Amino acid sequence: MTESTTHAVAVVGAGPAGLFATRALAAAGCRVLLLNRDIKPGGLAEYGIFLNKYKMKGGLRRQFSKILTDPRVTYLGHVAVGESGPLSVPALRAAGFDAVVFAIGAQGTKYLGIEGERLPGVYHAKDLVYHYNRLPPFSDCECEEIIAVARRGPHEKAYDDREFEDVEDAFDREAYRREVERIRPRLEAAGQSADELLKALAARPEAEDRCRARLTFRFLASPQRVITEGGRVVGLEIEETRLERKGERISAVGTGEISRIPCDTVVFAVGDRVDESVGLPYREGLYVTAPGAEQDPAAAYQVWDPSQGQPLADVFVVGWARRASDGVVGRARLDAETGIKHILKVLGSRPTRAPAEAERPVTAIMHELGKAGARPVTYEEVLRIEAAERERARRDGVEEFKFASDEEMLALLSS
Ligand SMILES: Cc1cc2nc3c(=O)[nH]c(=O)nc-3n(C[C@H](O)[C@H](O)[C@H](O)COP(=O)(O)OP(=O)(O)OC[C@H]3O[C@@H](n4cnc5c(N)ncnc54)[C@H](O)[C@@H]3O)c2cc1C
């Protein structure tokens, strides 16, 4: 690609993966149209990461702002691509971009498939976090007791010590000790040490401040059904499990013993899957990518149409859209940057265009959105919204204020 010629690329999704993908594409000289469902960019870095991590969020926002003010980049928020939005996947592809990169995260919800799982009073972890992130200022935890239910045992925990620090001040150490003793025979039957866990507990420093809430664990318990009475959640029915070793893997096997954990809210934190309604080939929680990634790593980013047995040559996925719920921002960024390296290689074998030609698909999308009656929000308009939020936070004397709905943000823009 020479200075005067370029490729035109659409990136769908402005979370960390989409933004870092955009940066890598723009740095390579591409003209980029970045479309985002939410009005504001940032994805889960804006609406997922815990709200009091101001420093981390601020740092990311500054990096994102640099990307979004690059003259090679046009940002349009409030544009959902897919069956339910103003722009379908075929319409986007028909605009004539050299590549379309989907970085739309893992918007779907995983369910265990148990009775009562979708009743009022039952939530998915992400819904809860979105809720908190929209309700500033978040004061303090209000639940009296949180019981973390896990099918397997403490040795199979999927969090690390740093992640646990965020909830340390609610952790009930004595209850944990009792729980380890309760399941000791089942741990030892699987060749695991209960004493090792108690030793690690003793070595853990006590939290300095106690939170009003109390966090306890219920290990070796497989959820069977959400119990309701008069339309309200009153408990979670669980089956006790034991651990079974299959090679390297430890799995939980039901013992047939059923018991009930009384509670008034159930939050499932069992992972995410991609949004199957978007209109990309989908299989078992993920978009389908080309086979043969072991020999050719680029295949893992190339969307594949199994009904035709061939790739959608111009369509790629990166970030959580490629591997649902896979790691933190740094990992989404690495995945996006690695994906773009492969995509640039593919583009290298395709003809470049003069800058005016690269504008054509961007103009075509603007036209398409106009026809569909959409109200895209530019990055300049996002900056206006953020300035109004900062002013409101200053007036209210809070660290951060965020408008809670699209309607409020759109009303501000039309005022
Ligand atoms: C509760 C929670 C807390 C977390 N805390 C941390 C933390 O403290 N530190 C850390 O490093 N990481 C944290 N993470 C992980 C981090 O948020 C992810 O690694 C990262 O956001 C994934 O980036 P992504 O761009 O792939 O997806 P997302 O961040 O999900 O971004 C997807 C983007 O795509 C857009 N989109 C979705 N569907 C469409 C569509 N159909 N059309 C157009 N646009 C669409 C969305 O609007 C969004 O902007 C947390 C995640 C969660 C869920």
Short mmCIF file of C-alpha atoms and ligand atoms in Angstrom, two decimals:
data_model
loop_
_atom_site.label_atom_id
_atom_site.label_comp_id
_atom_site.label_asym_id
_atom_site.label_seq_id
_atom_site.Cartn_x
_atom_site.Cartn_y
_atom_site.Cartn_z
CA MET A 1 0.00 0.00 0.00
CA THR A 2 1.47 3.40 -0.97
CA GLU A 3 0.76 6.69 0.81
CA SER A 4 -1.89 7.59 -1.74
CA THR A 5 -3.76 4.30 -1.79
CA THR A 6 -5.55 2.50 0.98
CA HIS A 7 -8.05 -0.14 2.03
CA ALA A 8 -11.44 0.61 3.56
CA VAL A 9 -12.37 -1.44 6.62
CA ALA A 10 -15.52 -1.50 8.77
CA VAL A 11 -15.02 -2.46 12.41
CA VAL A 12 -18.21 -3.42 14.26
CA GLY A 13 -18.07 -2.94 18.03
CA ALA A 14 -16.11 -0.27 19.92
CA GLY A 15 -15.08 -2.17 23.02
CA PRO A 16 -11.38 -2.66 23.74
CA ALA A 17 -11.01 -5.22 20.93
CA GLY A 18 -12.70 -3.01 18.30
CA LEU A 19 -10.82 0.10 19.40
CA PHE A 20 -7.38 -1.52 19.43
CA ALA A 21 -8.20 -3.19 16.10
CA THR A 22 -9.10 0.26 14.74
CA ARG A 23 -5.82 1.69 16.01
CA ALA A 24 -3.80 -1.07 14.29
CA LEU A 25 -5.73 -0.63 11.03
CA ALA A 26 -5.39 3.17 11.05
CA ALA A 27 -1.67 2.86 11.82
CA ALA A 28 -1.38 0.69 8.70
CA GLY A 29 -3.03 3.48 6.68
CA CYS A 30 -6.54 2.02 6.37
CA ARG A 31 -9.69 4.14 6.27
CA VAL A 32 -11.84 2.82 9.14
CA LEU A 33 -15.55 3.13 9.84
CA LEU A 34 -16.22 2.08 13.45
CA LEU A 35 -19.84 1.17 14.20
CA ASN A 36 -21.03 0.63 17.76
CA ARG A 37 -24.34 -0.44 19.27
CA ASP A 38 -23.91 1.71 22.39
CA ILE A 39 -23.82 5.47 22.06
CA LYS A 40 -20.54 5.62 23.93
CA PRO A 41 -17.41 3.68 22.97
CA GLY A 42 -15.58 1.44 25.42
CA GLY A 43 -17.80 -1.65 25.65
CA LEU A 44 -17.27 -3.54 28.89
CA ALA A 45 -14.34 -1.26 29.72
CA GLU A 46 -17.04 1.41 30.13
CA TYR A 47 -19.99 -0.70 31.29
CA GLY A 48 -18.43 -3.85 32.79
CA ILE A 49 -15.29 -3.01 34.72
CA PHE A 50 -16.21 -2.30 38.31
CA LEU A 51 -17.28 1.30 38.68
CA ASN A 52 -14.84 2.37 41.36
CA LYS A 53 -11.82 1.50 39.18
CA TYR A 54 -11.72 5.16 38.12
CA LYS A 55 -8.00 5.20 37.42
CA MET A 56 -8.07 2.21 35.11
CA LYS A 57 -11.20 3.41 33.31
CA GLY A 58 -9.74 6.92 32.97
CA GLY A 59 -6.52 5.52 31.49
CA LEU A 60 -8.43 3.44 28.95
CA ARG A 61 -10.72 6.36 28.03
CA ARG A 62 -7.68 8.52 27.26
CA GLN A 63 -6.23 5.82 24.99
CA PHE A 64 -9.60 5.34 23.28
CA SER A 65 -9.98 9.09 22.74
CA LYS A 66 -6.68 9.20 20.85
CA ILE A 67 -7.85 6.41 18.56
CA LEU A 68 -11.23 8.05 17.96
CA THR A 69 -9.76 11.42 16.99
CA ASP A 70 -7.52 9.90 14.31
CA PRO A 71 -8.56 11.51 10.98
CA ARG A 72 -8.61 8.07 9.31
CA VAL A 73 -11.32 6.91 11.72
CA THR A 74 -15.06 7.70 11.69
CA TYR A 75 -17.00 6.61 14.76
CA LEU A 76 -20.76 6.07 14.70
CA GLY A 77 -22.40 5.03 17.95
CA HIS A 78 -26.02 3.96 18.44
CA VAL A 79 -25.77 1.70 15.37
CA ALA A 80 -26.45 -1.96 16.07
CA VAL A 81 -25.48 -4.23 13.21
CA GLY A 82 -27.65 -7.32 12.82
CA GLU A 83 -31.19 -8.49 12.41
CA SER A 84 -32.54 -6.16 15.09
CA GLY A 85 -30.57 -3.04 14.13
CA PRO A 86 -30.78 -0.53 11.28
CA LEU A 87 -27.99 -2.29 9.39
CA SER A 88 -27.99 -6.01 8.60
CA VAL A 89 -24.79 -7.99 8.05
CA PRO A 90 -25.57 -8.42 4.30
CA ALA A 91 -26.25 -4.66 3.94
CA LEU A 92 -22.95 -3.86 5.63
CA ARG A 93 -21.06 -6.29 3.41
CA ALA A 94 -22.78 -4.94 0.32
CA ALA A 95 -21.34 -1.45 0.97
CA GLY A 96 -18.05 -2.70 -0.45
CA PHE A 97 -15.49 -2.58 2.36
CA ASP A 98 -12.28 -4.55 1.82
CA ALA A 99 -12.85 -6.19 5.21
CA VAL A 100 -15.49 -6.18 7.94
CA VAL A 101 -14.14 -6.95 11.41
CA PHE A 102 -16.64 -7.98 14.08
CA ALA A 103 -15.52 -7.04 17.60
CA ILE A 104 -18.96 -7.15 19.18
CA GLY A 105 -18.02 -9.02 22.34
CA ALA A 106 -20.04 -11.85 23.86
CA GLN A 107 -23.48 -10.33 24.25
CA GLY A 108 -25.40 -13.59 24.69
CA THR A 109 -26.16 -15.21 28.02
CA LYS A 110 -25.32 -18.76 28.99
CA TYR A 111 -28.02 -20.67 30.82
CA LEU A 112 -27.70 -23.90 32.77
CA GLY A 113 -31.09 -25.05 31.52
CA ILE A 114 -32.62 -25.52 34.97
CA GLU A 115 -36.15 -24.78 36.11
CA GLY A 116 -36.88 -21.21 37.23
CA GLU A 117 -33.73 -19.83 35.64
CA ARG A 118 -35.51 -16.98 33.81
CA LEU A 119 -37.92 -15.88 36.54
CA PRO A 120 -37.98 -12.42 38.12
CA GLY A 121 -35.42 -12.33 40.93
CA VAL A 122 -32.97 -14.37 38.87
CA TYR A 123 -30.19 -12.45 37.13
CA HIS A 124 -27.14 -12.93 34.99
CA ALA A 125 -23.93 -11.48 36.48
CA LYS A 126 -23.44 -9.08 33.56
CA ASP A 127 -26.95 -7.58 33.98
CA LEU A 128 -26.08 -6.77 37.56
CA VAL A 129 -22.82 -5.09 36.63
CA TYR A 130 -24.48 -3.04 33.87
CA HIS A 131 -27.04 -1.92 36.39
CA TYR A 132 -24.43 -0.76 38.89
CA ASN A 133 -22.42 0.92 36.19
CA ARG A 134 -25.41 3.05 35.22
CA LEU A 135 -26.34 4.10 38.75
CA PRO A 136 -23.82 6.54 40.14
CA PRO A 137 -22.76 6.98 42.79
CA PHE A 138 -22.61 3.39 43.93
CA SER A 139 -22.48 3.56 47.70
CA ASP A 140 -21.89 0.26 49.48
CA CYS A 141 -22.93 -3.40 49.28
CA GLU A 142 -26.46 -3.94 50.56
CA CYS A 143 -27.02 -7.69 50.37
CA GLU A 144 -26.76 -9.25 53.79
CA GLU A 145 -25.23 -12.51 52.65
CA ILE A 146 -23.83 -13.70 49.34
CA ILE A 147 -23.39 -17.45 48.93
CA ALA A 148 -21.12 -18.42 46.03
CA VAL A 149 -22.29 -21.82 44.80
CA ALA A 150 -19.81 -23.96 42.87
CA ARG A 151 -20.21 -27.41 41.32
CA ARG A 152 -16.63 -28.34 42.04
CA GLY A 153 -14.35 -27.55 44.97
CA PRO A 154 -11.96 -24.82 46.17
CA HIS A 155 -9.04 -26.39 44.30
CA GLU A 156 -10.87 -25.76 41.01
CA LYS A 157 -11.62 -22.08 41.70
CA ALA A 158 -11.45 -19.94 38.55
CA TYR A 159 -10.44 -16.63 40.19
CA ASP A 160 -6.98 -15.55 41.26
CA ASP A 161 -5.85 -13.90 44.52
CA ARG A 162 -5.81 -10.41 42.99
CA GLU A 163 -9.38 -10.75 41.77
CA PHE A 164 -10.43 -11.99 45.22
CA GLU A 165 -9.01 -8.87 46.89
CA ASP A 166 -12.03 -6.93 45.56
CA VAL A 167 -14.39 -8.98 47.78
CA GLU A 168 -11.99 -9.76 50.61
CA ASP A 169 -13.67 -7.35 53.04
CA ALA A 170 -16.90 -9.39 52.88
CA PHE A 171 -15.24 -12.83 53.03
CA ASP A 172 -16.37 -14.87 56.05
CA ARG A 173 -13.21 -16.80 56.97
CA GLU A 174 -14.82 -18.88 59.69
CA ALA A 175 -17.65 -20.00 57.38
CA TYR A 176 -15.04 -20.95 54.75
CA ARG A 177 -13.13 -23.02 57.32
CA ARG A 178 -16.36 -24.85 58.27
CA GLU A 179 -17.17 -25.44 54.60
CA VAL A 180 -13.72 -26.95 53.96
CA GLU A 181 -14.23 -29.27 56.95
CA ARG A 182 -17.72 -30.23 55.68
CA ILE A 183 -16.37 -31.33 52.30
CA ARG A 184 -13.05 -32.73 53.62
CA PRO A 185 -14.00 -36.41 53.01
CA ARG A 186 -15.00 -35.67 49.43
CA LEU A 187 -11.81 -33.67 48.77
CA GLU A 188 -9.65 -36.44 50.22
CA ALA A 189 -11.51 -39.09 48.21
CA ALA A 190 -10.39 -37.18 45.11
CA GLY A 191 -6.78 -37.01 46.37
CA GLN A 192 -7.06 -33.32 47.33
CA SER A 193 -5.83 -31.77 50.55
CA ALA A 194 -8.18 -29.86 52.87
CA ASP A 195 -5.24 -28.92 55.14
CA GLU A 196 -3.53 -27.13 52.26
CA LEU A 197 -6.63 -24.92 51.89
CA LEU A 198 -6.75 -24.16 55.61
CA LYS A 199 -3.04 -23.33 55.60
CA ALA A 200 -3.56 -20.92 52.70
CA LEU A 201 -6.47 -19.37 54.60
CA ALA A 202 -4.36 -18.84 57.72
CA ALA A 203 -1.63 -17.20 55.63
CA ARG A 204 -4.12 -14.74 54.12
CA PRO A 205 -4.08 -11.38 55.89
CA GLU A 206 -7.36 -10.32 57.52
CA ALA A 207 -9.19 -7.56 55.62
CA GLU A 208 -8.68 -4.18 57.29
CA ASP A 209 -12.24 -2.92 56.83
CA ARG A 210 -15.24 -5.15 57.19
CA CYS A 211 -18.08 -4.77 54.73
CA ARG A 212 -21.70 -5.06 55.92
CA ALA A 213 -22.25 -7.99 53.54
CA ARG A 214 -21.04 -11.52 54.24
CA LEU A 215 -19.56 -13.73 51.53
CA THR A 216 -19.65 -17.48 52.06
CA PHE A 217 -19.02 -20.46 49.80
CA ARG A 218 -21.00 -23.60 49.08
CA PHE A 219 -18.76 -26.02 47.24
CA LEU A 220 -19.64 -29.32 45.56
CA ALA A 221 -23.19 -28.17 44.86
CA SER A 222 -24.86 -28.39 41.46
CA PRO A 223 -27.89 -26.04 40.96
CA GLN A 224 -31.00 -28.00 40.02
CA ARG A 225 -33.86 -25.51 40.21
CA VAL A 226 -34.76 -22.04 41.42
CA ILE A 227 -37.51 -22.39 44.03
CA THR A 228 -40.26 -19.77 44.04
CA GLU A 229 -43.28 -19.13 46.23
CA GLY A 230 -45.97 -16.64 45.24
CA GLY A 231 -43.81 -15.50 42.31
CA ARG A 232 -40.82 -14.70 44.54
CA VAL A 233 -37.51 -16.51 44.71
CA VAL A 234 -37.14 -18.31 48.05
CA GLY A 235 -34.28 -20.68 47.39
CA LEU A 236 -31.98 -22.63 45.15
CA GLU A 237 -32.26 -26.40 45.03
CA ILE A 238 -28.88 -28.07 44.69
CA GLU A 239 -27.57 -31.59 44.33
CA GLU A 240 -24.45 -32.44 46.33
CA THR A 241 -21.58 -33.54 44.10
CA ARG A 242 -18.35 -35.49 44.48
CA LEU A 243 -15.17 -35.01 42.52
CA GLU A 244 -14.06 -37.46 39.87
CA ARG A 245 -10.67 -37.35 38.21
CA LYS A 246 -10.53 -38.07 34.46
CA GLY A 247 -6.91 -37.73 33.42
CA GLU A 248 -5.96 -34.10 34.08
CA ARG A 249 -9.54 -32.98 34.47
CA ILE A 250 -11.55 -32.97 37.70
CA SER A 251 -15.29 -33.08 37.13
CA ALA A 252 -18.29 -32.91 39.46
CA VAL A 253 -20.63 -35.90 39.60
CA GLY A 254 -24.05 -35.72 41.31
CA THR A 255 -24.48 -37.85 44.45
CA GLY A 256 -28.30 -37.80 44.36
CA GLU A 257 -28.48 -35.95 47.69
CA ILE A 258 -30.68 -32.89 47.27
CA SER A 259 -30.76 -29.85 49.54
CA ARG A 260 -31.96 -26.26 49.50
CA ILE A 261 -30.13 -22.96 49.96
CA PRO A 262 -32.58 -20.28 51.17
CA CYS A 263 -32.13 -16.98 49.30
CA ASP A 264 -34.19 -14.21 47.74
CA THR A 265 -32.08 -13.54 44.65
CA VAL A 266 -30.11 -15.83 42.37
CA VAL A 267 -27.35 -14.47 40.14
CA PHE A 268 -25.89 -16.83 37.55
CA ALA A 269 -22.23 -16.11 36.81
CA VAL A 270 -21.67 -18.98 34.41
CA GLY A 271 -20.12 -17.15 31.46
CA ASP A 272 -21.33 -15.64 28.23
CA ARG A 273 -21.78 -16.61 24.63
CA VAL A 274 -21.85 -14.54 21.47
CA ASP A 275 -25.06 -12.98 20.16
CA GLU A 276 -26.52 -15.52 17.79
CA SER A 277 -29.14 -13.09 16.45
CA VAL A 278 -26.57 -10.88 14.68
CA GLY A 279 -26.63 -13.01 11.54
CA LEU A 280 -23.13 -14.47 11.46
CA PRO A 281 -22.68 -18.28 11.23
CA TYR A 282 -23.04 -19.55 14.81
CA ARG A 283 -22.32 -22.85 16.58
CA GLU A 284 -22.35 -23.74 20.28
CA GLY A 285 -21.93 -20.26 21.75
CA LEU A 286 -19.38 -19.01 19.20
CA TYR A 287 -19.24 -17.62 15.67
CA VAL A 288 -17.90 -20.22 13.28
CA THR A 289 -14.32 -19.61 12.12
CA ALA A 290 -12.34 -21.37 9.41
CA PRO A 291 -10.93 -24.84 10.10
CA GLY A 292 -7.19 -25.46 10.19
CA ALA A 293 -6.15 -22.86 12.78
CA GLU A 294 -3.46 -25.29 14.05
CA GLN A 295 -1.58 -25.00 10.74
CA ASP A 296 -2.63 -21.44 9.87
CA PRO A 297 -3.36 -19.17 12.89
CA ALA A 298 -5.07 -16.63 10.57
CA ALA A 299 -7.95 -19.14 10.13
CA ALA A 300 -9.01 -18.57 13.73
CA TYR A 301 -10.02 -14.98 12.83
CA GLN A 302 -11.73 -15.75 9.50
CA VAL A 303 -15.50 -16.25 9.66
CA TRP A 304 -16.59 -19.48 7.94
CA ASP A 305 -19.90 -20.35 6.35
CA PRO A 306 -20.49 -24.05 7.10
CA SER A 307 -23.53 -24.18 4.79
CA GLN A 308 -21.28 -23.31 1.82
CA GLY A 309 -18.14 -24.97 3.18
CA GLN A 310 -16.14 -21.79 2.53
CA PRO A 311 -15.04 -18.58 4.28
CA LEU A 312 -16.96 -15.31 4.20
CA ALA A 313 -13.85 -13.87 2.56
CA ASP A 314 -14.26 -10.30 3.83
CA VAL A 315 -15.56 -11.08 7.37
CA PHE A 316 -13.40 -11.52 10.48
CA VAL A 317 -13.85 -11.70 14.29
CA VAL A 318 -11.61 -10.53 17.14
CA GLY A 319 -11.77 -10.21 20.93
CA TRP A 320 -14.62 -11.66 22.97
CA ALA A 321 -16.64 -12.03 19.75
CA ARG A 322 -14.06 -14.67 18.79
CA ARG A 323 -13.62 -16.28 22.21
CA ALA A 324 -16.49 -15.44 24.56
CA SER A 325 -15.48 -14.20 28.06
CA ASP A 326 -11.79 -14.76 27.36
CA GLY A 327 -9.72 -12.71 29.77
CA VAL A 328 -9.22 -9.07 30.64
CA VAL A 329 -8.79 -5.95 28.50
CA GLY A 330 -5.12 -6.70 27.82
CA ARG A 331 -6.07 -10.03 26.35
CA ALA A 332 -8.85 -8.58 24.17
CA ARG A 333 -6.32 -6.03 22.92
CA LEU A 334 -3.70 -8.67 22.12
CA ASP A 335 -6.31 -10.76 20.32
CA ALA A 336 -7.44 -7.76 18.26
CA GLU A 337 -3.87 -6.76 17.37
CA THR A 338 -2.94 -10.32 16.44
CA GLY A 339 -6.12 -10.61 14.35
CA ILE A 340 -5.38 -7.36 12.52
CA LYS A 341 -1.85 -8.57 11.66
CA HIS A 342 -3.42 -11.55 9.90
CA ILE A 343 -6.12 -9.42 8.28
CA LEU A 344 -3.53 -6.94 6.96
CA LYS A 345 -1.70 -9.86 5.34
CA VAL A 346 -4.94 -10.89 3.61
CA LEU A 347 -5.56 -7.27 2.53
CA GLY A 348 -1.98 -7.08 1.23
CA SER A 349 -2.95 -9.52 -1.49
CA ARG A 350 -5.96 -7.43 -2.53
CA PRO A 351 -5.92 -4.24 -4.68
CA THR A 352 -5.73 -0.89 -2.89
CA ARG A 353 -7.86 2.15 -3.72
CA ALA A 354 -7.38 5.89 -4.04
CA PRO A 355 -8.60 7.77 -0.92
CA ALA A 356 -11.78 8.99 -2.66
CA GLU A 357 -12.61 5.37 -3.54
CA ALA A 358 -12.06 4.36 0.10
CA GLU A 359 -14.73 6.91 1.12
CA ARG A 360 -17.38 5.22 -1.02
CA PRO A 361 -18.39 2.42 1.38
CA VAL A 362 -18.44 4.90 4.29
CA THR A 363 -20.81 7.19 2.35
CA ALA A 364 -22.92 4.17 1.34
CA ILE A 365 -23.39 3.23 5.02
CA MET A 366 -24.37 6.81 5.96
CA HIS A 367 -26.97 6.65 3.19
CA GLU A 368 -28.23 3.23 4.36
CA LEU A 369 -28.56 4.50 7.96
CA GLY A 370 -30.43 7.58 6.78
CA LYS A 371 -32.86 5.38 4.82
CA ALA A 372 -33.43 3.21 7.91
CA GLY A 373 -34.23 6.28 10.06
CA ALA A 374 -31.28 5.58 12.38
CA ARG A 375 -29.74 8.29 14.59
CA PRO A 376 -25.99 7.60 14.55
CA VAL A 377 -23.98 9.46 17.18
CA THR A 378 -20.57 10.86 16.15
CA TYR A 379 -17.54 11.00 18.42
CA GLU A 380 -17.85 14.81 18.65
CA GLU A 381 -21.34 14.24 20.03
CA VAL A 382 -20.03 11.65 22.51
CA LEU A 383 -17.61 14.31 23.74
CA ARG A 384 -20.55 16.68 24.27
CA ILE A 385 -22.37 14.03 26.32
CA GLU A 386 -19.26 13.36 28.40
CA ALA A 387 -18.74 17.07 29.04
CA ALA A 388 -22.34 17.34 30.29
CA GLU A 389 -21.79 14.30 32.55
CA ARG A 390 -18.63 15.79 34.01
CA GLU A 391 -20.46 19.05 34.68
CA ARG A 392 -23.28 17.14 36.40
CA ALA A 393 -20.80 15.15 38.53
CA ARG A 394 -19.10 18.39 39.56
CA ARG A 395 -22.46 19.93 40.51
CA ASP A 396 -23.55 16.85 42.48
CA GLY A 397 -20.15 16.47 44.14
CA VAL A 398 -19.68 12.85 42.96
CA GLU A 399 -16.69 11.19 41.30
CA GLU A 400 -18.63 10.23 38.21
CA PHE A 401 -22.09 10.70 36.72
CA LYS A 402 -23.47 8.78 33.74
CA PHE A 403 -26.76 9.21 31.92
CA ALA A 404 -28.75 6.05 32.49
CA SER A 405 -30.50 5.84 29.12
CA ASP A 406 -30.00 6.48 25.40
CA GLU A 407 -33.07 8.75 25.46
CA GLU A 408 -31.43 11.15 27.92
CA MET A 409 -28.25 11.30 25.84
CA LEU A 410 -30.15 11.85 22.58
CA ALA A 411 -32.30 14.53 24.23
CA LEU A 412 -29.15 16.35 25.32
CA LEU A 413 -27.81 16.24 21.76
CA SER A 414 -30.97 17.68 20.30
CA SER A 415 -31.18 20.48 22.90
C1 LIG B 1 -18.28 -7.73 34.87
C2 LIG B 1 -16.97 -7.57 34.18
C3 LIG B 1 -15.91 -6.95 34.82
C4 LIG B 1 -14.68 -6.83 34.20
N1 LIG B 1 -13.65 -6.23 34.86
C5 LIG B 1 -12.45 -6.09 34.26
C6 LIG B 1 -11.36 -5.43 34.92
O1 LIG B 1 -11.49 -4.97 36.05
N2 LIG B 1 -10.17 -5.31 34.25
C7 LIG B 1 -10.00 -5.78 32.97
O2 LIG B 1 -8.92 -5.63 32.37
N3 LIG B 1 -11.00 -6.43 32.33
C8 LIG B 1 -12.21 -6.60 32.93
N4 LIG B 1 -13.23 -7.24 32.29
C9 LIG B 1 -12.97 -7.84 30.97
C10 LIG B 1 -13.04 -6.81 29.83
O3 LIG B 1 -14.17 -6.00 30.02
C11 LIG B 1 -13.07 -7.56 28.49
O4 LIG B 1 -11.85 -8.27 28.36
C12 LIG B 1 -13.18 -6.66 27.27
O5 LIG B 1 -14.13 -5.63 27.47
C13 LIG B 1 -13.60 -7.47 26.03
O6 LIG B 1 -13.52 -6.59 24.94
P1 LIG B 1 -14.37 -6.74 23.59
O7 LIG B 1 -14.11 -5.49 22.83
O8 LIG B 1 -14.06 -8.03 22.95
O9 LIG B 1 -15.92 -6.80 24.01
P2 LIG B 1 -16.88 -5.70 24.75
O10 LIG B 1 -16.11 -4.93 25.75
O11 LIG B 1 -18.05 -6.47 25.16
O12 LIG B 1 -17.27 -4.70 23.57
C14 LIG B 1 -18.22 -5.02 22.59
C15 LIG B 1 -18.69 -3.76 21.90
O13 LIG B 1 -19.50 -4.17 20.77
C16 LIG B 1 -20.68 -3.40 20.72
N5 LIG B 1 -21.71 -4.25 20.10
C17 LIG B 1 -22.31 -5.35 20.61
N6 LIG B 1 -23.18 -5.87 19.73
C18 LIG B 1 -23.14 -5.06 18.64
C19 LIG B 1 -23.84 -5.07 17.41
N7 LIG B 1 -24.73 -6.01 17.10
N8 LIG B 1 -23.57 -4.07 16.52
C20 LIG B 1 -22.67 -3.08 16.83
N9 LIG B 1 -21.97 -3.05 17.98
C21 LIG B 1 -22.21 -4.03 18.87
C22 LIG B 1 -21.00 -3.03 22.16
O14 LIG B 1 -21.75 -1.84 22.17
C23 LIG B 1 -19.59 -2.87 22.76
O15 LIG B 1 -19.17 -1.52 22.64
C24 LIG B 1 -14.49 -7.35 32.89
C25 LIG B 1 -15.57 -7.96 32.23
C26 LIG B 1 -16.81 -8.08 32.87
C27 LIG B 1 -17.95 -8.75 32.15
#
